[in-house]
Amino acid sequence: MSSDYSFGFWSCFSDLGICCKVAWCPCFAVGSAVAEANNTGKFDSGCCFFTCCCNGLTCIPAYSIRKKVQENYNIKEDDVTTLAAAVCCTTCSITQDMREMKKRRVDQHVVLNKHGNWC
């Protein structure tokens, strides 16, 4: 069953912590988001370094993060929309994806706690 994003694309200011991290420290935001999207739990210093060195090309990891979030949570979005989001408003794109991962992580924790499978 497919789903949509839990938060609107233009609602990036609803979580100022994530929004500020993405806007002012995109290299660290991208490194954190890639680690979470890939379920590694390890900060991705390669993506962080790429984002710092190629600041104008942050849309490349943003697109990759967006596709991985869509794959992980079965979110349906056509490729043109995904590309447009990553290229035209990279900050909103990464913020939306980070908020989605945060929400899904919290939801998973609540469900697992409810069934007694996770401390």
PDB file of C-alpha atoms in Angstrom:
ATOM      1  CA  MET A   1       0.000   0.000   0.000  1.00  0.00           C
ATOM      2  CA  SER A   2       1.468   3.343  -1.000  1.00  0.00           C
ATOM      3  CA  SER A   3       1.291   6.493   1.041  1.00  0.00           C
ATOM      4  CA  ASP A   4       2.012  10.192   0.791  1.00  0.00           C
ATOM      5  CA  TYR A   5       4.398  12.342   2.751  1.00  0.00           C
ATOM      6  CA  SER A   6       3.089  13.132   6.236  1.00  0.00           C
ATOM      7  CA  PHE A   7       4.061  16.794   5.889  1.00  0.00           C
ATOM      8  CA  GLY A   8       3.493  19.231   3.065  1.00  0.00           C
ATOM      9  CA  PHE A   9       6.436  20.273   0.917  1.00  0.00           C
ATOM     10  CA  TRP A  10       6.101  23.937   1.890  1.00  0.00           C
ATOM     11  CA  SER A  11       5.723  23.235   5.625  1.00  0.00           C
ATOM     12  CA  CYS A  12       9.467  23.237   6.260  1.00  0.00           C
ATOM     13  CA  PHE A  13       9.155  26.052   8.838  1.00  0.00           C
ATOM     14  CA  SER A  14       6.927  23.860  11.024  1.00  0.00           C
ATOM     15  CA  ASP A  15      10.049  22.194  12.460  1.00  0.00           C
ATOM     16  CA  LEU A  16      12.516  25.042  12.875  1.00  0.00           C
ATOM     17  CA  GLY A  17      15.247  22.789  14.273  1.00  0.00           C
ATOM     18  CA  ILE A  18      15.450  20.656  11.152  1.00  0.00           C
ATOM     19  CA  CYS A  19      14.809  23.608   8.847  1.00  0.00           C
ATOM     20  CA  CYS A  20      17.681  25.629  10.343  1.00  0.00           C
ATOM     21  CA  LYS A  21      20.027  22.640  10.244  1.00  0.00           C
ATOM     22  CA  VAL A  22      19.294  22.114   6.550  1.00  0.00           C
ATOM     23  CA  ALA A  23      19.425  25.812   5.646  1.00  0.00           C
ATOM     24  CA  TRP A  24      22.558  26.771   7.573  1.00  0.00           C
ATOM     25  CA  CYS A  25      24.502  23.491   7.789  1.00  0.00           C
ATOM     26  CA  PRO A  26      23.450  21.543   4.700  1.00  0.00           C
ATOM     27  CA  CYS A  27      26.597  19.412   4.689  1.00  0.00           C
ATOM     28  CA  PHE A  28      25.821  18.028   8.163  1.00  0.00           C
ATOM     29  CA  ALA A  29      22.123  17.688   7.395  1.00  0.00           C
ATOM     30  CA  VAL A  30      22.880  15.687   4.240  1.00  0.00           C
ATOM     31  CA  GLY A  31      25.376  13.446   6.069  1.00  0.00           C
ATOM     32  CA  SER A  32      22.808  12.731   8.792  1.00  0.00           C
ATOM     33  CA  ALA A  33      19.929  12.226   6.361  1.00  0.00           C
ATOM     34  CA  VAL A  34      21.897   9.792   4.175  1.00  0.00           C
ATOM     35  CA  ALA A  35      22.871   7.744   7.228  1.00  0.00           C
ATOM     36  CA  GLU A  36      19.272   7.556   8.405  1.00  0.00           C
ATOM     37  CA  ALA A  37      17.799   6.871   4.961  1.00  0.00           C
ATOM     38  CA  ASN A  38      20.266   4.019   4.441  1.00  0.00           C
ATOM     39  CA  ASN A  39      19.656   2.682   7.975  1.00  0.00           C
ATOM     40  CA  THR A  40      23.383   2.650   8.713  1.00  0.00           C
ATOM     41  CA  GLY A  41      23.281   4.757  11.856  1.00  0.00           C
ATOM     42  CA  LYS A  42      26.680   6.072  10.807  1.00  0.00           C
ATOM     43  CA  PHE A  43      27.168   9.683   9.742  1.00  0.00           C
ATOM     44  CA  ASP A  44      27.994   9.751   6.018  1.00  0.00           C
ATOM     45  CA  SER A  45      31.122  11.903   5.872  1.00  0.00           C
ATOM     46  CA  GLY A  46      31.464  11.361   2.105  1.00  0.00           C
ATOM     47  CA  CYS A  47      28.135  13.050   1.390  1.00  0.00           C
ATOM     48  CA  CYS A  48      28.955  15.722   3.949  1.00  0.00           C
ATOM     49  CA  PHE A  49      32.295  16.439   2.234  1.00  0.00           C
ATOM     50  CA  PHE A  50      30.693  16.451  -1.238  1.00  0.00           C
ATOM     51  CA  THR A  51      28.045  18.910  -0.082  1.00  0.00           C
ATOM     52  CA  CYS A  52      30.674  21.217   1.456  1.00  0.00           C
ATOM     53  CA  CYS A  53      32.900  21.177  -1.632  1.00  0.00           C
ATOM     54  CA  CYS A  54      30.116  21.331  -4.207  1.00  0.00           C
ATOM     55  CA  ASN A  55      27.664  23.589  -2.431  1.00  0.00           C
ATOM     56  CA  GLY A  56      25.767  24.356  -5.631  1.00  0.00           C
ATOM     57  CA  LEU A  57      25.208  20.651  -6.236  1.00  0.00           C
ATOM     58  CA  THR A  58      23.409  19.800  -3.004  1.00  0.00           C
ATOM     59  CA  CYS A  59      20.473  18.779  -5.181  1.00  0.00           C
ATOM     60  CA  ILE A  60      22.312  15.553  -6.116  1.00  0.00           C
ATOM     61  CA  PRO A  61      22.318  14.025  -2.611  1.00  0.00           C
ATOM     62  CA  ALA A  62      18.896  15.635  -1.999  1.00  0.00           C
ATOM     63  CA  TYR A  63      17.466  13.647  -4.920  1.00  0.00           C
ATOM     64  CA  SER A  64      19.128  10.467  -3.661  1.00  0.00           C
ATOM     65  CA  ILE A  65      17.806  10.978  -0.119  1.00  0.00           C
ATOM     66  CA  ARG A  66      14.314  11.671  -1.450  1.00  0.00           C
ATOM     67  CA  LYS A  67      14.255   8.493  -3.567  1.00  0.00           C
ATOM     68  CA  LYS A  68      15.510   6.406  -0.631  1.00  0.00           C
ATOM     69  CA  VAL A  69      12.876   7.828   1.744  1.00  0.00           C
ATOM     70  CA  GLN A  70      10.189   7.081  -0.852  1.00  0.00           C
ATOM     71  CA  GLU A  71      11.502   3.530  -1.200  1.00  0.00           C
ATOM     72  CA  ASN A  72      11.769   2.943   2.559  1.00  0.00           C
ATOM     73  CA  TYR A  73       8.253   4.185   3.345  1.00  0.00           C
ATOM     74  CA  ASN A  74       6.507   3.274   0.086  1.00  0.00           C
ATOM     75  CA  ILE A  75       5.761   6.909  -0.729  1.00  0.00           C
ATOM     76  CA  LYS A  76       4.603   7.408  -4.285  1.00  0.00           C
ATOM     77  CA  GLU A  77       5.892  10.463  -6.122  1.00  0.00           C
ATOM     78  CA  ASP A  78       6.697  10.648  -9.815  1.00  0.00           C
ATOM     79  CA  ASP A  79      10.325  11.145 -10.852  1.00  0.00           C
ATOM     80  CA  VAL A  80       9.726  14.589 -12.367  1.00  0.00           C
ATOM     81  CA  THR A  81       8.257  15.902  -9.111  1.00  0.00           C
ATOM     82  CA  THR A  82      11.092  14.344  -7.109  1.00  0.00           C
ATOM     83  CA  LEU A  83      13.704  15.902  -9.383  1.00  0.00           C
ATOM     84  CA  ALA A  84      11.969  19.289  -9.366  1.00  0.00           C
ATOM     85  CA  ALA A  85      11.789  19.242  -5.556  1.00  0.00           C
ATOM     86  CA  ALA A  86      15.475  18.371  -5.191  1.00  0.00           C
ATOM     87  CA  VAL A  87      16.671  20.924  -7.757  1.00  0.00           C
ATOM     88  CA  CYS A  88      14.285  23.851  -7.306  1.00  0.00           C
ATOM     89  CA  CYS A  89      13.993  23.890  -3.517  1.00  0.00           C
ATOM     90  CA  THR A  90      16.672  21.679  -2.040  1.00  0.00           C
ATOM     91  CA  THR A  91      16.166  22.999   1.492  1.00  0.00           C
ATOM     92  CA  CYS A  92      12.438  22.186   1.489  1.00  0.00           C
ATOM     93  CA  SER A  93      13.115  18.775  -0.049  1.00  0.00           C
ATOM     94  CA  ILE A  94      15.708  17.710   2.525  1.00  0.00           C
ATOM     95  CA  THR A  95      13.655  19.195   5.378  1.00  0.00           C
ATOM     96  CA  GLN A  96      10.548  17.280   4.293  1.00  0.00           C
ATOM     97  CA  ASP A  97      12.520  14.033   4.050  1.00  0.00           C
ATOM     98  CA  MET A  98      14.209  14.509   7.431  1.00  0.00           C
ATOM     99  CA  ARG A  99      10.849  15.285   9.052  1.00  0.00           C
ATOM    100  CA  GLU A 100       9.337  12.181   7.449  1.00  0.00           C
ATOM    101  CA  MET A 101      12.144   9.954   8.744  1.00  0.00           C
ATOM    102  CA  LYS A 102      11.825  11.487  12.223  1.00  0.00           C
ATOM    103  CA  LYS A 103       8.054  10.909  12.276  1.00  0.00           C
ATOM    104  CA  ARG A 104       8.316   7.338  11.011  1.00  0.00           C
ATOM    105  CA  ARG A 105      11.047   6.576  13.551  1.00  0.00           C
ATOM    106  CA  VAL A 106       8.839   7.893  16.386  1.00  0.00           C
ATOM    107  CA  ASP A 107       5.799   5.991  15.055  1.00  0.00           C
ATOM    108  CA  GLN A 108       7.826   2.775  14.853  1.00  0.00           C
ATOM    109  CA  HIS A 109       9.060   3.248  18.418  1.00  0.00           C
ATOM    110  CA  VAL A 110       5.493   3.761  19.687  1.00  0.00           C
ATOM    111  CA  VAL A 111       4.201   0.665  17.863  1.00  0.00           C
ATOM    112  CA  LEU A 112       7.055  -1.519  19.071  1.00  0.00           C
ATOM    113  CA  ASN A 113       6.675  -0.278  22.646  1.00  0.00           C
ATOM    114  CA  LYS A 114       2.941  -0.978  22.496  1.00  0.00           C
ATOM    115  CA  HIS A 115       3.659  -4.628  21.685  1.00  0.00           C
ATOM    116  CA  GLY A 116       6.446  -4.892  24.247  1.00  0.00           C
ATOM    117  CA  ASN A 117       9.129  -5.711  21.702  1.00  0.00           C
ATOM    118  CA  TRP A 118      11.320  -2.679  22.174  1.00  0.00           C
ATOM    119  CA  CYS A 119      12.476  -0.992  25.366  1.00  0.00           C
TER     120      CYS A 119
END
